[in-house]
Amino acid sequence: MPPRTRPAKPAALDERAAAQLAELFRAFSDTSRIRIISALADGNEKNVSALAEAADVSESAVSHHMRGLRQMRLVRARKSGRQVFYRLDGDHVVALFKQGLDHVRHG
Amino acid sequence: MPPRTRPAKPAALDERAAAQLAELFRAFSDTSRIRIISALADGNEKNVSALAEAADVSESAVSHHMRGLRQMRLVRARKSGRQVFYRLDGDHVVALFKQGLDHVRHG
DNA sequence: GTAATATATGAACATATATTCAGACGTTGC
DNA sequence: GCAACGTCTGAATATATGTTCATATATTAC
C-alpha cells in the first residue's frame, strides 16, 4: 500500500465538506423555513403568496427565504405569468426533512 | 366521518413540531459542531480535549457546544475522573448526520 | 494541605441572521 | 397608455449566535 497523506486523521471530514454540511443544515434551522418546506413536502408546487399564508410570514420574507433555498438548490422555481411556483428540488430534501421529523417524534 | 377541526390545513406541522425541528437542525448548522459530531460519528466516545483537537477549536468552545448538544439530548456525557467522555446519543443522530452527508456528496 | 489538570461557566464582543419597510420590477387586464 | 397584481430587492433594525478571555469548580498527584 502507498503511504497515506494524512495518517493521523483517517475518516475526518475535510473543511469543505464540513462547511457544506453546516450550510445545508442551516437551511433547515429556521422555523419559518421549516414551515415553508413542510408546505412543499407533499410534492405540490406553491406560489409565494400560498407559501406566505401556509408559513404565516409576509410575502417579502418568503421571497427572501426562497432566494437562499434556490441558491442552495433545495428548491426549484417555475415562473408562470406573474406568479412564481416553488417546489422542493429532489428527493434528498424531503428525505432529510422526514429524517428530522422522525427524530423529533420518536427520538 | 366526524367534521375535522381545521379542514383548511390538512397535513401542516403544528407550531411545536416546527420549532423543535428547526432547533434540531440548528444543532447541526455550525461548522465546529459538525466537526465535533463527525469526530463522534464512529461511535467511540471522546473527551473534551480530544474533541477540541479533532474539531480544531478551543476546549472552552467545545464545552459550550457540548452543553447545548447535551441539553438537546444529542450527546451523552460520561464522567471519569476529571475527564468527561462524550458520545452521540442514539442512532437517530448518526442517521441524520449521514443523511446530510449523502446530500452534500451526491445531491 | 498545595499544585496541576480537565472541564465548566459567565460576561463581553463581533458577526450572522430574520424580519420589516419602502420601493422597484415585470406581467396582466383594461 | 395606465392601474392592479405578484414577486423581488436593498437598507435598516433587532435579535441570535460563536468565540474568547478570565475565572470557577472538581479531581488527582504530591
PDB file of C-alpha atoms (C1' of nucleotides) in Angstrom:
ATOM      1  CA  MET A   1       0.000   0.000   0.000  1.00  0.00           C
ATOM      2  CA  PRO A   2       1.235   3.511  -0.793  1.00  0.00           C
ATOM      3  CA  PRO A   3       1.784   5.821   2.181  1.00  0.00           C
ATOM      4  CA  ARG A   4      -1.249   7.880   3.113  1.00  0.00           C
ATOM      5  CA  THR A   5      -1.022  11.637   3.026  1.00  0.00           C
ATOM      6  CA  ARG A   6      -2.647  12.293   6.425  1.00  0.00           C
ATOM      7  CA  PRO A   7      -2.273   9.210   8.576  1.00  0.00           C
ATOM      8  CA  ALA A   8      -3.382  10.883  11.785  1.00  0.00           C
ATOM      9  CA  LYS A   9      -6.995  11.672  10.874  1.00  0.00           C
ATOM     10  CA  PRO A  10      -8.392   8.749   8.914  1.00  0.00           C
ATOM     11  CA  ALA A  11     -12.100   9.380   8.417  1.00  0.00           C
ATOM     12  CA  ALA A  12     -12.385  13.052   9.322  1.00  0.00           C
ATOM     13  CA  LEU A  13     -14.324  15.489   7.204  1.00  0.00           C
ATOM     14  CA  ASP A  14     -12.372  17.889   5.083  1.00  0.00           C
ATOM     15  CA  GLU A  15     -13.023  21.537   5.739  1.00  0.00           C
ATOM     16  CA  ARG A  16     -15.037  21.913   2.577  1.00  0.00           C
ATOM     17  CA  ALA A  17     -17.463  19.126   3.397  1.00  0.00           C
ATOM     18  CA  ALA A  18     -17.928  20.371   6.945  1.00  0.00           C
ATOM     19  CA  ALA A  19     -18.813  23.846   5.713  1.00  0.00           C
ATOM     20  CA  GLN A  20     -21.232  22.487   3.128  1.00  0.00           C
ATOM     21  CA  LEU A  21     -22.906  20.249   5.680  1.00  0.00           C
ATOM     22  CA  ALA A  22     -23.319  23.065   8.160  1.00  0.00           C
ATOM     23  CA  GLU A  23     -24.734  25.251   5.423  1.00  0.00           C
ATOM     24  CA  LEU A  24     -27.201  22.555   4.422  1.00  0.00           C
ATOM     25  CA  PHE A  25     -28.493  22.108   7.948  1.00  0.00           C
ATOM     26  CA  ARG A  26     -28.624  25.855   8.441  1.00  0.00           C
ATOM     27  CA  ALA A  27     -31.187  25.974   5.663  1.00  0.00           C
ATOM     28  CA  PHE A  28     -33.486  23.903   7.861  1.00  0.00           C
ATOM     29  CA  SER A  29     -32.638  25.707  11.084  1.00  0.00           C
ATOM     30  CA  ASP A  30     -35.330  28.364  10.994  1.00  0.00           C
ATOM     31  CA  THR A  31     -38.957  27.931  11.998  1.00  0.00           C
ATOM     32  CA  SER A  32     -40.339  29.878   9.071  1.00  0.00           C
ATOM     33  CA  ARG A  33     -38.293  27.910   6.567  1.00  0.00           C
ATOM     34  CA  ILE A  34     -39.347  24.662   8.211  1.00  0.00           C
ATOM     35  CA  ARG A  35     -42.964  25.636   7.716  1.00  0.00           C
ATOM     36  CA  ILE A  36     -42.265  26.621   4.123  1.00  0.00           C
ATOM     37  CA  ILE A  37     -40.507  23.346   3.385  1.00  0.00           C
ATOM     38  CA  SER A  38     -43.229  21.460   5.200  1.00  0.00           C
ATOM     39  CA  ALA A  39     -45.801  23.108   2.965  1.00  0.00           C
ATOM     40  CA  LEU A  40     -43.858  21.890  -0.056  1.00  0.00           C
ATOM     41  CA  ALA A  41     -43.192  18.419   1.321  1.00  0.00           C
ATOM     42  CA  ASP A  42     -46.316  16.982  -0.267  1.00  0.00           C
ATOM     43  CA  GLY A  43     -44.642  17.409  -3.649  1.00  0.00           C
ATOM     44  CA  ASN A  44     -47.056  20.024  -4.942  1.00  0.00           C
ATOM     45  CA  GLU A  45     -45.614  23.309  -6.074  1.00  0.00           C
ATOM     46  CA  LYS A  46     -46.926  26.532  -4.486  1.00  0.00           C
ATOM     47  CA  ASN A  47     -46.554  30.162  -5.289  1.00  0.00           C
ATOM     48  CA  VAL A  48     -45.197  32.824  -2.960  1.00  0.00           C
ATOM     49  CA  SER A  49     -48.488  34.040  -1.558  1.00  0.00           C
ATOM     50  CA  ALA A  50     -49.622  30.478  -0.842  1.00  0.00           C
ATOM     51  CA  LEU A  51     -46.374  29.810   0.981  1.00  0.00           C
ATOM     52  CA  ALA A  52     -46.715  33.060   2.871  1.00  0.00           C
ATOM     53  CA  GLU A  53     -50.113  32.020   4.117  1.00  0.00           C
ATOM     54  CA  ALA A  54     -49.078  28.448   4.896  1.00  0.00           C
ATOM     55  CA  ALA A  55     -45.977  29.524   6.812  1.00  0.00           C
ATOM     56  CA  ASP A  56     -47.633  32.579   8.328  1.00  0.00           C
ATOM     57  CA  VAL A  57     -44.982  35.080   7.252  1.00  0.00           C
ATOM     58  CA  SER A  58     -45.023  38.063   4.910  1.00  0.00           C
ATOM     59  CA  GLU A  59     -44.586  37.522   1.197  1.00  0.00           C
ATOM     60  CA  SER A  60     -41.440  39.570   1.349  1.00  0.00           C
ATOM     61  CA  ALA A  61     -39.989  37.281   3.971  1.00  0.00           C
ATOM     62  CA  VAL A  62     -40.896  34.266   1.883  1.00  0.00           C
ATOM     63  CA  SER A  63     -39.155  35.807  -1.096  1.00  0.00           C
ATOM     64  CA  HIS A  64     -36.009  36.339   0.942  1.00  0.00           C
ATOM     65  CA  HIS A  65     -36.047  32.775   2.174  1.00  0.00           C
ATOM     66  CA  MET A  66     -36.669  31.340  -1.267  1.00  0.00           C
ATOM     67  CA  ARG A  67     -33.670  33.103  -2.670  1.00  0.00           C
ATOM     68  CA  GLY A  68     -31.420  31.333  -0.211  1.00  0.00           C
ATOM     69  CA  LEU A  69     -33.085  27.990  -0.764  1.00  0.00           C
ATOM     70  CA  ARG A  70     -32.847  28.482  -4.521  1.00  0.00           C
ATOM     71  CA  GLN A  71     -29.137  29.290  -4.360  1.00  0.00           C
ATOM     72  CA  MET A  72     -28.577  26.115  -2.378  1.00  0.00           C
ATOM     73  CA  ARG A  73     -30.586  24.178  -4.969  1.00  0.00           C
ATOM     74  CA  LEU A  74     -33.029  22.976  -2.355  1.00  0.00           C
ATOM     75  CA  VAL A  75     -35.987  24.360  -4.285  1.00  0.00           C
ATOM     76  CA  ARG A  76     -36.722  24.985  -7.940  1.00  0.00           C
ATOM     77  CA  ALA A  77     -38.702  27.915  -9.276  1.00  0.00           C
ATOM     78  CA  ARG A  78     -41.141  27.919 -12.165  1.00  0.00           C
ATOM     79  CA  LYS A  79     -42.394  31.242 -13.389  1.00  0.00           C
ATOM     80  CA  SER A  80     -45.887  31.403 -14.809  1.00  0.00           C
ATOM     81  CA  GLY A  81     -47.176  34.826 -15.682  1.00  0.00           C
ATOM     82  CA  ARG A  82     -46.585  36.994 -12.671  1.00  0.00           C
ATOM     83  CA  GLN A  83     -46.551  34.135 -10.247  1.00  0.00           C
ATOM     84  CA  VAL A  84     -43.584  32.003  -9.252  1.00  0.00           C
ATOM     85  CA  PHE A  85     -44.197  28.416  -8.207  1.00  0.00           C
ATOM     86  CA  TYR A  86     -41.713  26.683  -5.991  1.00  0.00           C
ATOM     87  CA  ARG A  87     -41.159  23.005  -5.377  1.00  0.00           C
ATOM     88  CA  LEU A  88     -38.572  21.013  -3.492  1.00  0.00           C
ATOM     89  CA  ASP A  89     -35.616  20.046  -5.644  1.00  0.00           C
ATOM     90  CA  GLY A  90     -35.064  16.311  -5.463  1.00  0.00           C
ATOM     91  CA  ASP A  91     -35.843  13.529  -3.045  1.00  0.00           C
ATOM     92  CA  HIS A  92     -32.859  14.231  -0.828  1.00  0.00           C
ATOM     93  CA  VAL A  93     -34.524  17.330   0.536  1.00  0.00           C
ATOM     94  CA  VAL A  94     -37.694  15.504   1.501  1.00  0.00           C
ATOM     95  CA  ALA A  95     -35.676  12.620   2.916  1.00  0.00           C
ATOM     96  CA  LEU A  96     -33.662  14.922   5.135  1.00  0.00           C
ATOM     97  CA  PHE A  97     -36.778  16.723   6.295  1.00  0.00           C
ATOM     98  CA  LYS A  98     -38.548  13.479   7.150  1.00  0.00           C
ATOM     99  CA  GLN A  99     -35.499  12.126   8.907  1.00  0.00           C
ATOM    100  CA  GLY A 100     -35.558  15.175  11.140  1.00  0.00           C
ATOM    101  CA  LEU A 101     -39.273  14.753  11.767  1.00  0.00           C
ATOM    102  CA  ASP A 102     -38.657  11.150  12.690  1.00  0.00           C
ATOM    103  CA  HIS A 103     -36.150  12.199  15.297  1.00  0.00           C
ATOM    104  CA  VAL A 104     -38.432  14.792  16.818  1.00  0.00           C
ATOM    105  CA  ARG A 105     -41.365  12.404  17.066  1.00  0.00           C
ATOM    106  CA  HIS A 106     -39.707   9.314  18.489  1.00  0.00           C
ATOM    107  CA  GLY A 107     -36.086  10.069  19.224  1.00  0.00           C
TER     108      GLY A 107
ATOM    109  CA  MET B   1     -66.875  10.874   9.267  1.00  0.00           C
ATOM    110  CA  PRO B   2     -66.816  13.478  12.026  1.00  0.00           C
ATOM    111  CA  PRO B   3     -66.074  17.027  10.934  1.00  0.00           C
ATOM    112  CA  ARG B   4     -62.388  17.930  11.128  1.00  0.00           C
ATOM    113  CA  THR B   5     -61.342  20.774  13.347  1.00  0.00           C
ATOM    114  CA  ARG B   6     -59.119  22.552  10.815  1.00  0.00           C
ATOM    115  CA  PRO B   7     -60.181  21.486   7.329  1.00  0.00           C
ATOM    116  CA  ALA B   8     -58.077  24.115   5.552  1.00  0.00           C
ATOM    117  CA  LYS B   9     -54.603  22.888   6.554  1.00  0.00           C
ATOM    118  CA  PRO B  10     -54.638  19.110   6.439  1.00  0.00           C
ATOM    119  CA  ALA B  11     -51.048  17.945   6.900  1.00  0.00           C
ATOM    120  CA  ALA B  12     -49.349  21.068   8.202  1.00  0.00           C
ATOM    121  CA  LEU B  13     -46.927  20.955  11.091  1.00  0.00           C
ATOM    122  CA  ASP B  14     -48.101  22.298  14.382  1.00  0.00           C
ATOM    123  CA  GLU B  15     -46.101  25.171  15.772  1.00  0.00           C
ATOM    124  CA  ARG B  16     -44.460  22.996  18.384  1.00  0.00           C
ATOM    125  CA  ALA B  17     -43.120  20.463  15.902  1.00  0.00           C
ATOM    126  CA  ALA B  18     -41.832  23.185  13.595  1.00  0.00           C
ATOM    127  CA  ALA B  19     -39.901  24.803  16.424  1.00  0.00           C
ATOM    128  CA  GLN B  20     -38.454  21.501  17.557  1.00  0.00           C
ATOM    129  CA  LEU B  21     -37.419  20.603  14.031  1.00  0.00           C
ATOM    130  CA  ALA B  22     -35.732  23.936  13.478  1.00  0.00           C
ATOM    131  CA  GLU B  23     -33.942  23.589  16.788  1.00  0.00           C
ATOM    132  CA  LEU B  24     -32.734  20.126  15.876  1.00  0.00           C
ATOM    133  CA  PHE B  25     -31.303  21.237  12.551  1.00  0.00           C
ATOM    134  CA  ARG B  26     -29.773  24.289  14.182  1.00  0.00           C
ATOM    135  CA  ALA B  27     -27.665  21.936  16.271  1.00  0.00           C
ATOM    136  CA  PHE B  28     -26.033  20.763  13.043  1.00  0.00           C
ATOM    137  CA  SER B  29     -25.813  24.195  11.455  1.00  0.00           C
ATOM    138  CA  ASP B  30     -22.375  25.186  12.691  1.00  0.00           C
ATOM    139  CA  THR B  31     -19.058  24.100  11.193  1.00  0.00           C
ATOM    140  CA  SER B  32     -17.406  23.472  14.538  1.00  0.00           C
ATOM    141  CA  ARG B  33     -20.286  21.356  15.765  1.00  0.00           C
ATOM    142  CA  ILE B  34     -20.299  19.424  12.511  1.00  0.00           C
ATOM    143  CA  ARG B  35     -16.655  18.578  13.046  1.00  0.00           C
ATOM    144  CA  ILE B  36     -17.346  17.601  16.644  1.00  0.00           C
ATOM    145  CA  ILE B  37     -20.234  15.369  15.657  1.00  0.00           C
ATOM    146  CA  SER B  38     -18.196  13.967  12.804  1.00  0.00           C
ATOM    147  CA  ALA B  39     -15.470  13.060  15.268  1.00  0.00           C
ATOM    148  CA  LEU B  40     -18.056  11.178  17.323  1.00  0.00           C
ATOM    149  CA  ALA B  41     -19.773   9.568  14.357  1.00  0.00           C
ATOM    150  CA  ASP B  42     -17.585   6.472  14.542  1.00  0.00           C
ATOM    151  CA  GLY B  43     -19.367   5.545  17.759  1.00  0.00           C
ATOM    152  CA  ASN B  44     -16.340   5.948  20.004  1.00  0.00           C
ATOM    153  CA  GLU B  45     -16.613   8.322  22.898  1.00  0.00           C
ATOM    154  CA  LYS B  46     -14.060  11.141  23.176  1.00  0.00           C
ATOM    155  CA  ASN B  47     -13.165  13.577  25.899  1.00  0.00           C
ATOM    156  CA  VAL B  48     -13.224  17.338  25.568  1.00  0.00           C
ATOM    157  CA  SER B  49      -9.569  17.845  24.708  1.00  0.00           C
ATOM    158  CA  ALA B  50      -9.711  15.146  22.035  1.00  0.00           C
ATOM    159  CA  LEU B  51     -12.761  16.812  20.532  1.00  0.00           C
ATOM    160  CA  ALA B  52     -11.063  20.178  20.700  1.00  0.00           C
ATOM    161  CA  GLU B  53      -8.144  18.848  18.724  1.00  0.00           C
ATOM    162  CA  ALA B  54     -10.310  16.958  16.243  1.00  0.00           C
ATOM    163  CA  ALA B  55     -12.561  19.930  15.595  1.00  0.00           C
ATOM    164  CA  ASP B  56      -9.774  22.494  15.819  1.00  0.00           C
ATOM    165  CA  VAL B  57     -11.448  24.738  18.364  1.00  0.00           C
ATOM    166  CA  SER B  58     -10.597  25.697  21.937  1.00  0.00           C
ATOM    167  CA  GLU B  59     -11.613  23.413  24.774  1.00  0.00           C
ATOM    168  CA  SER B  60     -13.789  26.183  26.122  1.00  0.00           C
ATOM    169  CA  ALA B  61     -15.642  26.408  22.848  1.00  0.00           C
ATOM    170  CA  VAL B  62     -16.116  22.651  22.837  1.00  0.00           C
ATOM    171  CA  SER B  63     -17.513  22.814  26.340  1.00  0.00           C
ATOM    172  CA  HIS B  64     -20.009  25.457  25.315  1.00  0.00           C
ATOM    173  CA  HIS B  65     -21.111  23.422  22.327  1.00  0.00           C
ATOM    174  CA  MET B  66     -21.422  20.226  24.323  1.00  0.00           C
ATOM    175  CA  ARG B  67     -23.714  21.876  26.804  1.00  0.00           C
ATOM    176  CA  GLY B  68     -26.160  22.701  24.036  1.00  0.00           C
ATOM    177  CA  LEU B  69     -25.893  19.275  22.476  1.00  0.00           C
ATOM    178  CA  ARG B  70     -26.368  17.676  25.890  1.00  0.00           C
ATOM    179  CA  GLN B  71     -29.472  19.712  26.627  1.00  0.00           C
ATOM    180  CA  MET B  72     -30.917  18.607  23.312  1.00  0.00           C
ATOM    181  CA  ARG B  73     -30.051  15.012  24.169  1.00  0.00           C
ATOM    182  CA  LEU B  74     -27.938  14.647  21.058  1.00  0.00           C
ATOM    183  CA  VAL B  75     -24.917  13.571  23.081  1.00  0.00           C
ATOM    184  CA  ARG B  76     -24.415  11.760  26.372  1.00  0.00           C
ATOM    185  CA  ALA B  77     -21.696  12.531  28.855  1.00  0.00           C
ATOM    186  CA  ARG B  78     -19.776  10.048  30.971  1.00  0.00           C
ATOM    187  CA  LYS B  79     -17.565  11.446  33.679  1.00  0.00           C
ATOM    188  CA  SER B  80     -14.436   9.510  34.529  1.00  0.00           C
ATOM    189  CA  GLY B  81     -12.108  11.157  36.995  1.00  0.00           C
ATOM    190  CA  ARG B  82     -11.572  14.674  35.790  1.00  0.00           C
ATOM    191  CA  GLN B  83     -12.334  13.845  32.209  1.00  0.00           C
ATOM    192  CA  VAL B  84     -15.721  13.844  30.539  1.00  0.00           C
ATOM    193  CA  PHE B  85     -16.319  11.498  27.632  1.00  0.00           C
ATOM    194  CA  TYR B  86     -18.989  12.319  25.121  1.00  0.00           C
ATOM    195  CA  ARG B  87     -20.755  10.093  22.656  1.00  0.00           C
ATOM    196  CA  LEU B  88     -23.651  10.546  20.288  1.00  0.00           C
ATOM    197  CA  ASP B  89     -26.988   9.704  21.879  1.00  0.00           C
ATOM    198  CA  GLY B  90     -28.824   7.181  19.746  1.00  0.00           C
ATOM    199  CA  ASP B  91     -28.826   6.111  16.132  1.00  0.00           C
ATOM    200  CA  HIS B  92     -31.090   8.916  15.030  1.00  0.00           C
ATOM    201  CA  VAL B  93     -28.282  11.415  15.402  1.00  0.00           C
ATOM    202  CA  VAL B  94     -25.882   9.422  13.255  1.00  0.00           C
ATOM    203  CA  ALA B  95     -28.620   8.742  10.737  1.00  0.00           C
ATOM    204  CA  LEU B  96     -29.416  12.415  10.369  1.00  0.00           C
ATOM    205  CA  PHE B  97     -25.758  13.299  10.054  1.00  0.00           C
ATOM    206  CA  LYS B  98     -25.177  10.672   7.368  1.00  0.00           C
ATOM    207  CA  GLN B  99     -28.290  11.703   5.523  1.00  0.00           C
ATOM    208  CA  GLY B 100     -26.892  15.199   5.302  1.00  0.00           C
ATOM    209  CA  LEU B 101     -23.535  13.903   4.152  1.00  0.00           C
ATOM    210  CA  ASP B 102     -25.292  11.915   1.494  1.00  0.00           C
ATOM    211  CA  HIS B 103     -26.959  15.011   0.166  1.00  0.00           C
ATOM    212  CA  VAL B 104     -23.738  17.005   0.075  1.00  0.00           C
ATOM    213  CA  ARG B 105     -21.845  14.270  -1.760  1.00  0.00           C
ATOM    214  CA  HIS B 106     -24.353  13.346  -4.452  1.00  0.00           C
ATOM    215  CA  GLY B 107     -27.319  15.640  -4.206  1.00  0.00           C
TER     216      GLY B 107
ATOM    217  C1'  DG C   1      -2.631  20.724  52.927  1.00  0.00           C
ATOM    218  C1'  DT C   2      -0.834  22.708  47.769  1.00  0.00           C
ATOM    219  C1'  DA C   3      -0.154  22.277  42.790  1.00  0.00           C
ATOM    220  C1'  DA C   4      -1.550  20.655  38.484  1.00  0.00           C
ATOM    221  C1'  DT C   5      -5.026  19.026  35.407  1.00  0.00           C
ATOM    222  C1'  DA C   6      -9.687  18.726  32.944  1.00  0.00           C
ATOM    223  C1'  DT C   7     -13.775  20.780  32.292  1.00  0.00           C
ATOM    224  C1'  DA C   8     -17.366  24.220  33.057  1.00  0.00           C
ATOM    225  C1'  DT C   9     -19.119  28.840  33.371  1.00  0.00           C
ATOM    226  C1'  DG C  10     -20.352  33.809  32.571  1.00  0.00           C
ATOM    227  C1'  DA C  11     -19.525  38.209  30.524  1.00  0.00           C
ATOM    228  C1'  DA C  12     -18.110  40.708  26.516  1.00  0.00           C
ATOM    229  C1'  DC C  13     -17.621  41.188  21.833  1.00  0.00           C
ATOM    230  C1'  DA C  14     -18.123  40.527  16.968  1.00  0.00           C
ATOM    231  C1'  DT C  15     -20.668  38.570  13.466  1.00  0.00           C
ATOM    232  C1'  DA C  16     -24.713  36.440  11.410  1.00  0.00           C
ATOM    233  C1'  DT C  17     -29.470  36.292  10.717  1.00  0.00           C
ATOM    234  C1'  DA C  18     -34.636  37.107  10.192  1.00  0.00           C
ATOM    235  C1'  DT C  19     -37.917  40.431   9.591  1.00  0.00           C
ATOM    236  C1'  DT C  20     -39.927  44.809   8.240  1.00  0.00           C
ATOM    237  C1'  DC C  21     -40.461  48.610   5.268  1.00  0.00           C
ATOM    238  C1'  DA C  22     -40.293  51.166   1.076  1.00  0.00           C
ATOM    239  C1'  DG C  23     -39.787  50.813  -3.298  1.00  0.00           C
ATOM    240  C1'  DA C  24     -38.526  48.609  -7.910  1.00  0.00           C
ATOM    241  C1'  DC C  25     -39.515  45.297 -11.448  1.00  0.00           C
ATOM    242  C1'  DG C  26     -42.117  42.556 -14.703  1.00  0.00           C
ATOM    243  C1'  DT C  27     -46.817  40.945 -16.145  1.00  0.00           C
ATOM    244  C1'  DT C  28     -51.662  41.116 -16.963  1.00  0.00           C
ATOM    245  C1'  DG C  29     -56.071  43.459 -17.996  1.00  0.00           C
ATOM    246  C1'  DC C  30     -58.299  47.437 -19.272  1.00  0.00           C
TER     247       DC C  30
ATOM    248  C1'  DG D   1     -51.155  54.264 -22.357  1.00  0.00           C
ATOM    249  C1'  DC D   2     -52.377  53.174 -17.040  1.00  0.00           C
ATOM    250  C1'  DA D   3     -53.600  50.595 -12.837  1.00  0.00           C
ATOM    251  C1'  DA D   4     -53.561  46.399 -10.360  1.00  0.00           C
ATOM    252  C1'  DC D   5     -51.108  42.432  -9.147  1.00  0.00           C
ATOM    253  C1'  DG D   6     -47.273  39.196  -7.753  1.00  0.00           C
ATOM    254  C1'  DT D   7     -42.736  38.992  -6.709  1.00  0.00           C
ATOM    255  C1'  DC D   8     -38.233  40.716  -5.796  1.00  0.00           C
ATOM    256  C1'  DT D   9     -34.730  43.731  -3.771  1.00  0.00           C
ATOM    257  C1'  DG D  10     -31.901  46.600  -0.511  1.00  0.00           C
ATOM    258  C1'  DA D  11     -31.439  49.101   3.665  1.00  0.00           C
ATOM    259  C1'  DA D  12     -32.357  49.237   8.454  1.00  0.00           C
ATOM    260  C1'  DT D  13     -33.061  47.106  12.751  1.00  0.00           C
ATOM    261  C1'  DA D  14     -33.426  43.834  16.290  1.00  0.00           C
ATOM    262  C1'  DT D  15     -32.096  39.552  17.894  1.00  0.00           C
ATOM    263  C1'  DA D  16     -29.328  35.305  17.956  1.00  0.00           C
ATOM    264  C1'  DT D  17     -25.074  33.046  17.922  1.00  0.00           C
ATOM    265  C1'  DG D  18     -19.970  31.584  18.259  1.00  0.00           C
ATOM    266  C1'  DT D  19     -15.745  32.584  20.221  1.00  0.00           C
ATOM    267  C1'  DT D  20     -12.540  34.446  23.542  1.00  0.00           C
ATOM    268  C1'  DC D  21     -11.000  35.517  27.989  1.00  0.00           C
ATOM    269  C1'  DA D  22     -10.880  35.198  32.822  1.00  0.00           C
ATOM    270  C1'  DT D  23     -12.293  32.640  36.396  1.00  0.00           C
ATOM    271  C1'  DA D  24     -14.613  28.860  38.959  1.00  0.00           C
ATOM    272  C1'  DT D  25     -15.182  24.053  40.109  1.00  0.00           C
ATOM    273  C1'  DA D  26     -13.828  19.385  40.651  1.00  0.00           C
ATOM    274  C1'  DT D  27     -10.409  15.766  40.674  1.00  0.00           C
ATOM    275  C1'  DT D  28      -5.857  13.730  41.010  1.00  0.00           C
ATOM    276  C1'  DA D  29      -0.973  13.692  42.488  1.00  0.00           C
ATOM    277  C1'  DC D  30       2.288  15.004  45.672  1.00  0.00           C
TER     278       DC D  30
END
